[in-house]
CSV table of N, CA, C and O in Angstrom, one decimal:
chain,number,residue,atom,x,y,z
A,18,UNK,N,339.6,54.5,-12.5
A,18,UNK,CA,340.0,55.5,-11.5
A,18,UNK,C,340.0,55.0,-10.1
A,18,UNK,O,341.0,55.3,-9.4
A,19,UNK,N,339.0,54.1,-9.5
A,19,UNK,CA,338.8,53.4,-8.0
A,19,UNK,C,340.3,52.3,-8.4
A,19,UNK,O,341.2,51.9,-7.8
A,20,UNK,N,340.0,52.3,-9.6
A,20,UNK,CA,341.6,51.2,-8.9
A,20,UNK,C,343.2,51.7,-8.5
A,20,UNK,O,344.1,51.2,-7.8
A,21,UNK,N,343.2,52.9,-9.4
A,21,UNK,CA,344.0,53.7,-9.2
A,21,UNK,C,344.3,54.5,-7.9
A,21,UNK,O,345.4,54.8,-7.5
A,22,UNK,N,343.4,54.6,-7.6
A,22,UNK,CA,343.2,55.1,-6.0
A,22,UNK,C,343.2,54.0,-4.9
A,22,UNK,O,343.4,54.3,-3.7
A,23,UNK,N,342.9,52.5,-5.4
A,23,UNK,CA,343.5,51.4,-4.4
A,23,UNK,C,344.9,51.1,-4.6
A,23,UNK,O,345.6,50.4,-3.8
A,24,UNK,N,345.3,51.6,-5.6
A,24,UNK,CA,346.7,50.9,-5.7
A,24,UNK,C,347.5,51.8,-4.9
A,24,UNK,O,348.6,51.4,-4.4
A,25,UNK,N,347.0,53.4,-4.7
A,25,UNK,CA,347.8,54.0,-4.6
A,25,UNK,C,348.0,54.1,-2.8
A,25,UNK,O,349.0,54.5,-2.2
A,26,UNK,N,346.7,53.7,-2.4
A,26,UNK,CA,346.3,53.8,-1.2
A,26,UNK,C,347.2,52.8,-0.5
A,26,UNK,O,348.0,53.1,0.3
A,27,UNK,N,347.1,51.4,-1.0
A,27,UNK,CA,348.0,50.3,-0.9
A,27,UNK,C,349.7,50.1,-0.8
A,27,UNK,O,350.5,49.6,-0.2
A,28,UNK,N,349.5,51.1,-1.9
A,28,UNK,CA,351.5,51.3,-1.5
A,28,UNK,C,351.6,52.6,-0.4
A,28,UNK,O,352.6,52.6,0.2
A,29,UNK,N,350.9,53.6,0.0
A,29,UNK,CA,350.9,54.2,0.8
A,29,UNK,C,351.3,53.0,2.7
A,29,UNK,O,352.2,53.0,3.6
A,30,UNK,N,350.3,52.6,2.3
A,30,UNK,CA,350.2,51.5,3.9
A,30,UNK,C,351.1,50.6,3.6
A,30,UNK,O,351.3,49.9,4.5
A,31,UNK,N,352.1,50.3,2.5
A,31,UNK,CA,352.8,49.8,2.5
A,31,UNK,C,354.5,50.3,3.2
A,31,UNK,O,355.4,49.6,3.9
A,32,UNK,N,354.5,51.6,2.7
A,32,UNK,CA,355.3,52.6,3.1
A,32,UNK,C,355.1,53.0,4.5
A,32,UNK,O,356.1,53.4,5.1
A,33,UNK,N,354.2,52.8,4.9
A,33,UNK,CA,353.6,53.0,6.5
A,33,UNK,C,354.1,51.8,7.4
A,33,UNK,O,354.8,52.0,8.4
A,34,UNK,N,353.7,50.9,7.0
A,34,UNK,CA,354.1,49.5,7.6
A,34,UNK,C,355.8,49.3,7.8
A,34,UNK,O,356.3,48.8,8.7
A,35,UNK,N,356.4,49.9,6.5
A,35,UNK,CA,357.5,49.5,6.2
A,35,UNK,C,358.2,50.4,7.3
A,35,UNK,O,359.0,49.8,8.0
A,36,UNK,N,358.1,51.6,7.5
A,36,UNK,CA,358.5,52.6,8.4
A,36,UNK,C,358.2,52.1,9.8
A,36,UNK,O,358.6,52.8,10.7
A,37,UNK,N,357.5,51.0,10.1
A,37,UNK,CA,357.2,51.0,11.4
A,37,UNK,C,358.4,50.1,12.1
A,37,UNK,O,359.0,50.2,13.2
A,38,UNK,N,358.5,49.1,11.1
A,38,UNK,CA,359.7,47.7,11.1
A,38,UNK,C,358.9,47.1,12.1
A,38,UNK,O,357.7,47.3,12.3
A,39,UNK,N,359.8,46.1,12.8
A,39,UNK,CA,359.4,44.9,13.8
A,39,UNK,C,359.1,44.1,12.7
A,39,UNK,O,359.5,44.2,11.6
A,40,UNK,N,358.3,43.1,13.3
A,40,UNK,CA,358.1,41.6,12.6
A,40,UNK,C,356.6,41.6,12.0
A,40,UNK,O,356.3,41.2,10.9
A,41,UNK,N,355.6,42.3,13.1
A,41,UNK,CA,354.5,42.1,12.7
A,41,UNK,C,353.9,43.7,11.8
A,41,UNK,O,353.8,44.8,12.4
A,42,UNK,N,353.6,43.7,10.6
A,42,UNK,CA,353.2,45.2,10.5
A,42,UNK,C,352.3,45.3,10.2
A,42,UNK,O,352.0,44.9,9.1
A,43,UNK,N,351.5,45.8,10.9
A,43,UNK,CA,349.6,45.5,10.1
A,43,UNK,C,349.4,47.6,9.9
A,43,UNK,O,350.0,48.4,10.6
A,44,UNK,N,348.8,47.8,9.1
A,44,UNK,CA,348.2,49.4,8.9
A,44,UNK,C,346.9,48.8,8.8
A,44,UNK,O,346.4,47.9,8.2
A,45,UNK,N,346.4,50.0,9.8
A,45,UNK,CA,344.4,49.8,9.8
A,45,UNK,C,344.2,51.0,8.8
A,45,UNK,O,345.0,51.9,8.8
A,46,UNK,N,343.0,51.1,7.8
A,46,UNK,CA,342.7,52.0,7.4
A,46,UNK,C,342.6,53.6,8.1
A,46,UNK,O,342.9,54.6,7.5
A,47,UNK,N,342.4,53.7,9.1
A,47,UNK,CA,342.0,55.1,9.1
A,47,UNK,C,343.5,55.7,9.6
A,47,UNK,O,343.5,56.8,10.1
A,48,UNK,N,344.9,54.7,9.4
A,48,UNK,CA,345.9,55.2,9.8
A,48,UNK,C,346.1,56.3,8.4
A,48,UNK,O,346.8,57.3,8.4
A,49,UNK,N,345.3,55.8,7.3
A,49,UNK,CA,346.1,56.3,5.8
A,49,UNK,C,345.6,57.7,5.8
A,49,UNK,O,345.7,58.3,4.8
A,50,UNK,N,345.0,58.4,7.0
A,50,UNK,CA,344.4,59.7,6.5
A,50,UNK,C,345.1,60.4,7.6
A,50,UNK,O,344.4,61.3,8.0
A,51,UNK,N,346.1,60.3,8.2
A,51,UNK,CA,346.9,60.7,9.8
A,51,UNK,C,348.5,61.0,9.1
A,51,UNK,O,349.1,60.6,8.1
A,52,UNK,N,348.7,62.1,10.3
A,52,UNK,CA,350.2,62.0,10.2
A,52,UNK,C,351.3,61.4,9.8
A,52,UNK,O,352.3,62.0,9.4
A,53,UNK,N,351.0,59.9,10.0
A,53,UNK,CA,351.9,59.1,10.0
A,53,UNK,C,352.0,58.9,8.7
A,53,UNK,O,352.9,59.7,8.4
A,54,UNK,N,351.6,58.5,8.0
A,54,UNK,CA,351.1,58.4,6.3
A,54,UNK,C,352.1,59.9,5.7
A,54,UNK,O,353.0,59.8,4.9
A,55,UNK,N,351.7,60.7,6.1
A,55,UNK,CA,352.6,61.8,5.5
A,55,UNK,C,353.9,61.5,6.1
A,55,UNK,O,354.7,61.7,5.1
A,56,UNK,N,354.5,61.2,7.0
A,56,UNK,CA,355.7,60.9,7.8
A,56,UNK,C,356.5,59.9,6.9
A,56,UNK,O,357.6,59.8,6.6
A,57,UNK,N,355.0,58.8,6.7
A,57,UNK,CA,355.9,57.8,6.1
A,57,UNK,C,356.4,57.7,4.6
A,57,UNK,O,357.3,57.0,4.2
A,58,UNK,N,355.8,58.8,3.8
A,58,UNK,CA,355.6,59.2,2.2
A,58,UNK,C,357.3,60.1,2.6
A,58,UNK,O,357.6,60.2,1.4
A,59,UNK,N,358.0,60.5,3.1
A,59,UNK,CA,359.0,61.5,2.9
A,59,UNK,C,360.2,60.5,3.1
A,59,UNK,O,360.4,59.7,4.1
A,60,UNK,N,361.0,60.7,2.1
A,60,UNK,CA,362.8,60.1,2.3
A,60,UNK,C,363.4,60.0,3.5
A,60,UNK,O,363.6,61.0,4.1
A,61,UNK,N,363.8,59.0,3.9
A,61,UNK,CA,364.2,58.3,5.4
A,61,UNK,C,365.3,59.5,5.8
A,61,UNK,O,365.3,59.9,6.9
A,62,UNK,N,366.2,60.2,4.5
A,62,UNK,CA,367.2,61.4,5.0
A,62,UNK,C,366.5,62.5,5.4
A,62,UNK,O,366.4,63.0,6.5
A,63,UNK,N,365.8,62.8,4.4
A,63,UNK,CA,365.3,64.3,5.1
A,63,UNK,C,364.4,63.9,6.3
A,63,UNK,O,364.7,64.8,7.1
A,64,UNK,N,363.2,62.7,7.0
A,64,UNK,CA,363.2,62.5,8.2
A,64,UNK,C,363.7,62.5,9.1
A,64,UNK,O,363.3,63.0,10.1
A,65,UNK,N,365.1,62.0,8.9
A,65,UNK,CA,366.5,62.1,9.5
A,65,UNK,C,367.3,63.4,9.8
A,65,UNK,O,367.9,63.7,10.8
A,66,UNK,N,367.1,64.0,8.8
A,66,UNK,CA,367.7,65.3,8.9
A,66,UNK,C,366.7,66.3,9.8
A,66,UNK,O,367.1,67.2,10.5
A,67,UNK,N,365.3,66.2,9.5
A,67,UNK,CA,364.4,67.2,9.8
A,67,UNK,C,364.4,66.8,11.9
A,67,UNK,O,364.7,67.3,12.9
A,68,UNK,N,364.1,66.0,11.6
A,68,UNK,CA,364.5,65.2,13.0
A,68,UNK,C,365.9,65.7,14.4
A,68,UNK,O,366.0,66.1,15.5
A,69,UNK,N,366.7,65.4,13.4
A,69,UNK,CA,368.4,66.0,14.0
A,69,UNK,C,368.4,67.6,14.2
A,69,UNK,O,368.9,68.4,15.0
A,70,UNK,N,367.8,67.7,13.0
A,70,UNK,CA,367.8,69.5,13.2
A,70,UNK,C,366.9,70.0,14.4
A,70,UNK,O,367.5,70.6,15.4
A,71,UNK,N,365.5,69.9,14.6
A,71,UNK,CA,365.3,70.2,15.7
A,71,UNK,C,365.6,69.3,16.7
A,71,UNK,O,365.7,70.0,17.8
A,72,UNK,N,365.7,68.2,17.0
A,72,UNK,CA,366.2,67.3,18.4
A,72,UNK,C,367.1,67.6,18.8
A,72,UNK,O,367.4,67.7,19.9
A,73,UNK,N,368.2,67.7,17.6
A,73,UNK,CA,369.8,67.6,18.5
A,73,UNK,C,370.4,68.5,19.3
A,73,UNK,O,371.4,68.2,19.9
A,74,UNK,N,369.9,69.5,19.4
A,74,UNK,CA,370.5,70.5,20.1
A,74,UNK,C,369.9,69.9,21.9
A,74,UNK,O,370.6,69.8,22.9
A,75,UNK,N,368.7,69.6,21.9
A,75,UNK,CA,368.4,68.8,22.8
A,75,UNK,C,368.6,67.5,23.3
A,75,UNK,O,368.5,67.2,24.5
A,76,UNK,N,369.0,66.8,22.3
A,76,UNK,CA,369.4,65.7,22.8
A,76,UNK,C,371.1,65.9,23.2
A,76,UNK,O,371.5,65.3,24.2
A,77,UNK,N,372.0,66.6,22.5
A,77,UNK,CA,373.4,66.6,22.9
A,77,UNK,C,373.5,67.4,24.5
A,77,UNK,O,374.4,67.1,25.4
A,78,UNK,N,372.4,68.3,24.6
A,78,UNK,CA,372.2,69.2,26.0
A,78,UNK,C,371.7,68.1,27.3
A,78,UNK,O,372.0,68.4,28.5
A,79,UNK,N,370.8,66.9,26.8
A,79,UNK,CA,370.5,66.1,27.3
A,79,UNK,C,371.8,65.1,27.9
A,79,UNK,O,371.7,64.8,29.1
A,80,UNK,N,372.7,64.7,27.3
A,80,UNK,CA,373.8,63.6,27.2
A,80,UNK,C,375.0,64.8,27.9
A,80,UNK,O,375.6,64.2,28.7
A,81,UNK,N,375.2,65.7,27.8
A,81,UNK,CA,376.4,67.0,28.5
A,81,UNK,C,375.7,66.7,29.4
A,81,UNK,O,375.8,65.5,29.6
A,82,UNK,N,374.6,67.2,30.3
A,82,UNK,CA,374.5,67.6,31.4
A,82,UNK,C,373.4,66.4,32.1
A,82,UNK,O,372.9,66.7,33.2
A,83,UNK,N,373.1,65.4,31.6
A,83,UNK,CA,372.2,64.4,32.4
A,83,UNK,C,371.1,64.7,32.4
A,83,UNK,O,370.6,64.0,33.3
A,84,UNK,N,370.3,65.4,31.8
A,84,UNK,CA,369.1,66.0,32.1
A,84,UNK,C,367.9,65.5,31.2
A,84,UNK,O,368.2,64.5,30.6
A,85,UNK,N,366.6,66.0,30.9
A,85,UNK,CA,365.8,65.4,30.5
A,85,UNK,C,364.9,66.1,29.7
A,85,UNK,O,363.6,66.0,29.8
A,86,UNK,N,365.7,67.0,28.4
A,86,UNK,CA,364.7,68.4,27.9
A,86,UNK,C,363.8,67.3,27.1
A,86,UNK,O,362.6,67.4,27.0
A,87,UNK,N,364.6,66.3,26.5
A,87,UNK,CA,364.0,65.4,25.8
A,87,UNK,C,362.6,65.2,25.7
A,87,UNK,O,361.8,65.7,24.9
A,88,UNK,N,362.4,64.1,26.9
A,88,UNK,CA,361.3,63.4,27.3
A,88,UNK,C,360.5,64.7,27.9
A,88,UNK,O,359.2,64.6,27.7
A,89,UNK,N,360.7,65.6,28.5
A,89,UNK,CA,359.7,66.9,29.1
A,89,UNK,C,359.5,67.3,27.8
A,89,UNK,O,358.2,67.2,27.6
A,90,UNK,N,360.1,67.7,26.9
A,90,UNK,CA,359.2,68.1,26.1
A,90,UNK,C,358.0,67.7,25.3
A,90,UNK,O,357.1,68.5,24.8
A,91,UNK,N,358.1,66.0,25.4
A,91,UNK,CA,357.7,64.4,24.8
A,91,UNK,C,356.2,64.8,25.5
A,91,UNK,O,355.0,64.9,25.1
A,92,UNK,N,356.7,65.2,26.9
A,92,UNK,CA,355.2,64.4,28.0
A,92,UNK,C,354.7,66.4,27.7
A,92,UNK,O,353.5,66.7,27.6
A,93,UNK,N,355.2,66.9,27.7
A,93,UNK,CA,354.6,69.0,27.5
A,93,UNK,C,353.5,68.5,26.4
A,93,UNK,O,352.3,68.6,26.7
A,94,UNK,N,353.9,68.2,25.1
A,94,UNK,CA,353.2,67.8,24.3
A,94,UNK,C,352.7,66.8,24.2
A,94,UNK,O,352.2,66.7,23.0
A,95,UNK,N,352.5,66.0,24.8
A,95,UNK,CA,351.5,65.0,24.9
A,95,UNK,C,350.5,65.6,26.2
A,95,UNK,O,349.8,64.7,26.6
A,96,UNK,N,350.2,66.7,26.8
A,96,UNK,CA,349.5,67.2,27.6
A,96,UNK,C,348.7,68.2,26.9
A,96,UNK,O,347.9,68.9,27.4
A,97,UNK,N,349.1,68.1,25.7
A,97,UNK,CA,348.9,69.7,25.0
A,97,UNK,C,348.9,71.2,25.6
A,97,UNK,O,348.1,72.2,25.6
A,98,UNK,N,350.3,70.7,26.1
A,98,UNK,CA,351.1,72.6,27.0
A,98,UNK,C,350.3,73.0,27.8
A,98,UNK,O,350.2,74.2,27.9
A,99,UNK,N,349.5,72.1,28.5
A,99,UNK,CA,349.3,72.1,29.9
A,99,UNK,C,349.9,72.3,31.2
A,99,UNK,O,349.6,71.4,31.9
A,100,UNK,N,350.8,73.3,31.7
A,100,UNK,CA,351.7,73.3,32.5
A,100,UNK,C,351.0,72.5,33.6
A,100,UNK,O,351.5,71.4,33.5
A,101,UNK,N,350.0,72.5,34.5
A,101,UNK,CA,349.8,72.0,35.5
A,101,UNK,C,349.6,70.4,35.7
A,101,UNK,O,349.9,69.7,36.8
A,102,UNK,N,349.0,69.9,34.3
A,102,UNK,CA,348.8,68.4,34.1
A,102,UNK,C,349.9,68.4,34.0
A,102,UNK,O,350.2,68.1,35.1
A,103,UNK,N,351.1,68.5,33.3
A,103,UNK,CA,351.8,68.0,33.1
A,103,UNK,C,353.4,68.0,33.9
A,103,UNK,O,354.4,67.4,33.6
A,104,UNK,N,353.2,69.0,35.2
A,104,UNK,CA,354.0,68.9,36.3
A,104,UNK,C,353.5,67.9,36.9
A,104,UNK,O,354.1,66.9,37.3
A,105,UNK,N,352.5,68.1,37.0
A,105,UNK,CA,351.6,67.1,38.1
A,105,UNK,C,351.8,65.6,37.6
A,105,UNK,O,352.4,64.9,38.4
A,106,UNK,N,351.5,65.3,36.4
A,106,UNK,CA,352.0,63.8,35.5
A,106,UNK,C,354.0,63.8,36.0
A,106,UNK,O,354.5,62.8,36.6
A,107,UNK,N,354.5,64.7,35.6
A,107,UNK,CA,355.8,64.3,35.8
A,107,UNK,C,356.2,64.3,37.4
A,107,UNK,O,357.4,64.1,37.4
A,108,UNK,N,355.8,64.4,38.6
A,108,UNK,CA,355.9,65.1,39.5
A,108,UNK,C,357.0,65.6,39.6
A,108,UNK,O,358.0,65.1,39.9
A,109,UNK,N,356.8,67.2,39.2
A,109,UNK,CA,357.8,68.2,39.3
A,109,UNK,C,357.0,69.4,39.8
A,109,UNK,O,355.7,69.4,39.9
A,110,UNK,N,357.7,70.6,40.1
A,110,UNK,CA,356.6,71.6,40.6
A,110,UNK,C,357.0,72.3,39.1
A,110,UNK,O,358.0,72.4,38.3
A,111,UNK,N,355.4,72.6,39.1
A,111,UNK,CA,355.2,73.9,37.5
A,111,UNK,C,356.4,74.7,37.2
A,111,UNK,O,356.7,75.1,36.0
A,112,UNK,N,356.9,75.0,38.0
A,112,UNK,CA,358.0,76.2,37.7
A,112,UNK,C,359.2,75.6,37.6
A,112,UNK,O,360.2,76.3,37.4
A,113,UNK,N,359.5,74.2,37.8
A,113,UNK,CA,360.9,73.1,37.2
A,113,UNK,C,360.1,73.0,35.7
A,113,UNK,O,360.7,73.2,34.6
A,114,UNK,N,358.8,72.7,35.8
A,114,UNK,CA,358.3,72.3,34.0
A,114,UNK,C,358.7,73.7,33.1
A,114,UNK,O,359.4,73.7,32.0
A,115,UNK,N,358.0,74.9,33.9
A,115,UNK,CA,358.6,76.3,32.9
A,115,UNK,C,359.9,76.0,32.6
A,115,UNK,O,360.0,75.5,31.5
A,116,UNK,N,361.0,76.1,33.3
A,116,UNK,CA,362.4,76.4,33.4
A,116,UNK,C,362.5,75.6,32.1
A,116,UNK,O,362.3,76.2,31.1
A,117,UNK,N,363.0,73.9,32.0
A,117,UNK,CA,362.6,73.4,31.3
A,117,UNK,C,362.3,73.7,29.9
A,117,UNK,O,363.1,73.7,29.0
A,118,UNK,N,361.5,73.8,29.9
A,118,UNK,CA,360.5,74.3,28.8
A,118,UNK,C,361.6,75.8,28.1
A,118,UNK,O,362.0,76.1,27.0
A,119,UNK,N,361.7,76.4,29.0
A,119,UNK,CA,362.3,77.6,28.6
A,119,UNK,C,363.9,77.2,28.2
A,119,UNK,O,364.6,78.1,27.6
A,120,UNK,N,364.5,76.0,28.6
A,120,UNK,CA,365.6,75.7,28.0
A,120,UNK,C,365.4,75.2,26.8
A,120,UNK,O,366.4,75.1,26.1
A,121,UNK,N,364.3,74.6,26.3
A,121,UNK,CA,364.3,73.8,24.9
A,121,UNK,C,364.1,74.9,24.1
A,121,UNK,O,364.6,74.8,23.0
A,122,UNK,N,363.3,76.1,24.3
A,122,UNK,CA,362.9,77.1,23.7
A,122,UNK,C,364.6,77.9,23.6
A,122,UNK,O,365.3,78.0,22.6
A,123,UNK,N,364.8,78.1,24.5
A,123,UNK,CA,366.6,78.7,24.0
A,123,UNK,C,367.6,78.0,23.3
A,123,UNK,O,368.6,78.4,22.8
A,124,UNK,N,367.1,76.8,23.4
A,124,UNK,CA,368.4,75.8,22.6
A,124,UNK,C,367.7,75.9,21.4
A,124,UNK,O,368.6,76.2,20.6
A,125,UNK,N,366.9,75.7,20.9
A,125,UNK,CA,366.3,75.8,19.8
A,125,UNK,C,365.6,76.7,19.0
A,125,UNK,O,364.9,76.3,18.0
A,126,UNK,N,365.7,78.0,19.6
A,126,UNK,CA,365.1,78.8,19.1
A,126,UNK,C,363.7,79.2,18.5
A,126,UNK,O,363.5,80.2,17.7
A,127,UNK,N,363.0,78.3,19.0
A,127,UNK,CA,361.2,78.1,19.0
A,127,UNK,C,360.8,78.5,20.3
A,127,UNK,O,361.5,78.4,21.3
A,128,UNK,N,359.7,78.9,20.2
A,128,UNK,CA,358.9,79.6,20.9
A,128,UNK,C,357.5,78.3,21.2
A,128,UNK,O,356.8,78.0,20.2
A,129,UNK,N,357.2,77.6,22.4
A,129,UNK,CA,356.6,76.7,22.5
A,129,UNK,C,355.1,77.1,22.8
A,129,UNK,O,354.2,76.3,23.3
A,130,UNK,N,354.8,78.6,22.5
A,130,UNK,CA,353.8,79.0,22.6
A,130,UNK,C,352.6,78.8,21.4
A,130,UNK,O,351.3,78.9,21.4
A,131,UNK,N,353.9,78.7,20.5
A,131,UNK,CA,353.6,78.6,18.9
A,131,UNK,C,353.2,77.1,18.2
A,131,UNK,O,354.0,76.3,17.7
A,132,UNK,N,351.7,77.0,18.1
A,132,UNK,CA,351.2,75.8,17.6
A,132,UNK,C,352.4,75.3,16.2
A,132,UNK,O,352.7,74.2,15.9
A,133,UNK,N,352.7,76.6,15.7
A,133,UNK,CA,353.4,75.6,14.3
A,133,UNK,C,354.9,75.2,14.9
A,133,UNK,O,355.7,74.8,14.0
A,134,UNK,N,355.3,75.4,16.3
A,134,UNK,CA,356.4,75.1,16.9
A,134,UNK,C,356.0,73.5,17.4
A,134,UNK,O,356.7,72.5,17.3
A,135,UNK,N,355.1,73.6,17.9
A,135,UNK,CA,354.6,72.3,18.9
A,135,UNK,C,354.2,71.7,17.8
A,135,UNK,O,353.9,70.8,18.5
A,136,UNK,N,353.7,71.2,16.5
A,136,UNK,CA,353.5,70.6,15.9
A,136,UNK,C,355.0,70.0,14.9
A,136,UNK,O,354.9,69.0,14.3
A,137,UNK,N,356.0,70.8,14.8
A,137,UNK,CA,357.1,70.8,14.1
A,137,UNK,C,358.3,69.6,15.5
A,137,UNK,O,359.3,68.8,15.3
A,138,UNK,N,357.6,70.1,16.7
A,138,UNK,CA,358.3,69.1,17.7
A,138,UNK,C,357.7,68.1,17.8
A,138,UNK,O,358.4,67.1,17.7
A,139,UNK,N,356.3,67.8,17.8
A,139,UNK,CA,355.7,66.8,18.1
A,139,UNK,C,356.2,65.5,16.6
A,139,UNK,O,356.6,64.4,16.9
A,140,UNK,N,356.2,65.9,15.5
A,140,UNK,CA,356.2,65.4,14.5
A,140,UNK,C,357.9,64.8,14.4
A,140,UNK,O,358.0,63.7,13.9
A,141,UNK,N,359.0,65.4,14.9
A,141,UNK,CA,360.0,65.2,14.8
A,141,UNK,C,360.7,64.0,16.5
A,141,UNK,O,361.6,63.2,16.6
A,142,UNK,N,359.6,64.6,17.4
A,142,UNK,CA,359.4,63.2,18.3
A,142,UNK,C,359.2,62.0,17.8
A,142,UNK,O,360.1,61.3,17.7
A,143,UNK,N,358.0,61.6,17.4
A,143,UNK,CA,357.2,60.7,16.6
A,143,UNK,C,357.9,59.9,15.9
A,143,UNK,O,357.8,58.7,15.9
A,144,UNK,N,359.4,61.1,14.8
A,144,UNK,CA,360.6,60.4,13.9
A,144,UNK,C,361.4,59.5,14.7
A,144,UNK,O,362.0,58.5,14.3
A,145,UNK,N,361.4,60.2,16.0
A,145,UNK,CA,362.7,59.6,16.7
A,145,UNK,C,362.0,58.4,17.5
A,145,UNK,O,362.8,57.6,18.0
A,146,UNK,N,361.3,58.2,17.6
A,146,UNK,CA,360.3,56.8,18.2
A,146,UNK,C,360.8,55.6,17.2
A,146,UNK,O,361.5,54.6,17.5
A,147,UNK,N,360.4,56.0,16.2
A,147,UNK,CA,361.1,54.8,15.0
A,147,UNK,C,362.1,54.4,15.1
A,147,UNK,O,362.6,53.6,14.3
């Protein structure tokens, strides 16, 4: 049974590694019990797909009009929807971050108030990093 559970652990961090690309790929253990590990266990299409479906409406609104719903959303969530750190980090005033914010929520029809919204963006950023 322990070996079964190494082998399986092993091709896991294999699949992990493999998703990362570049030249060098090392996985540390406590990567195998993180997001990433589940990220890396799912078919490169539906990544891809899951990814395009919520980004692209933002990223094509991004590329039309020059703008940045993108990466504001990237740095919103990496503040954990802190309006103030995170105007303050971007120097923008809070009420360009709202606005903002309230266009990704209209183009995409999520509600950024909603942890299972901000976790379904965060995870689909993450895809597009790769």
């Amino acid at each position: 049974a322990a070996l079964r559970g190494a082998a399986i652990e092993a091709e896991n961090a294999r699949r992990l590694a493999r998703m990362r690309g570049g030249r060098s790929r090392v996985v540390a253990g406590t990567e195998l019990d993180s997001h990433e590990l589940l990220l890396a266990s799912v078919p490169e299409e539906v990544r891809a797909s899951y990814r395009d479906r919520l980004l692209g409406p933002l990223v094509d609104y991004d590329r039309t009009h020059r703008s940045e719903l993108v990466a504001t959303l990237d740095r919103f969530l990496a503040y954990s929807g802190s309006w103030q750190r995170c105007a303050t980090a971007m120097h923008v005033h809070v009420n360009t971050l709202r606005y903002r914010i309230g266009r990704v929520e209209e183009l995409t029809g999520r509600d950024l108030a909603s942890l299972e919204n901000r976790v379904d963006f965060y995870l689909a950023l993450k895809l597009r990093r790769r």
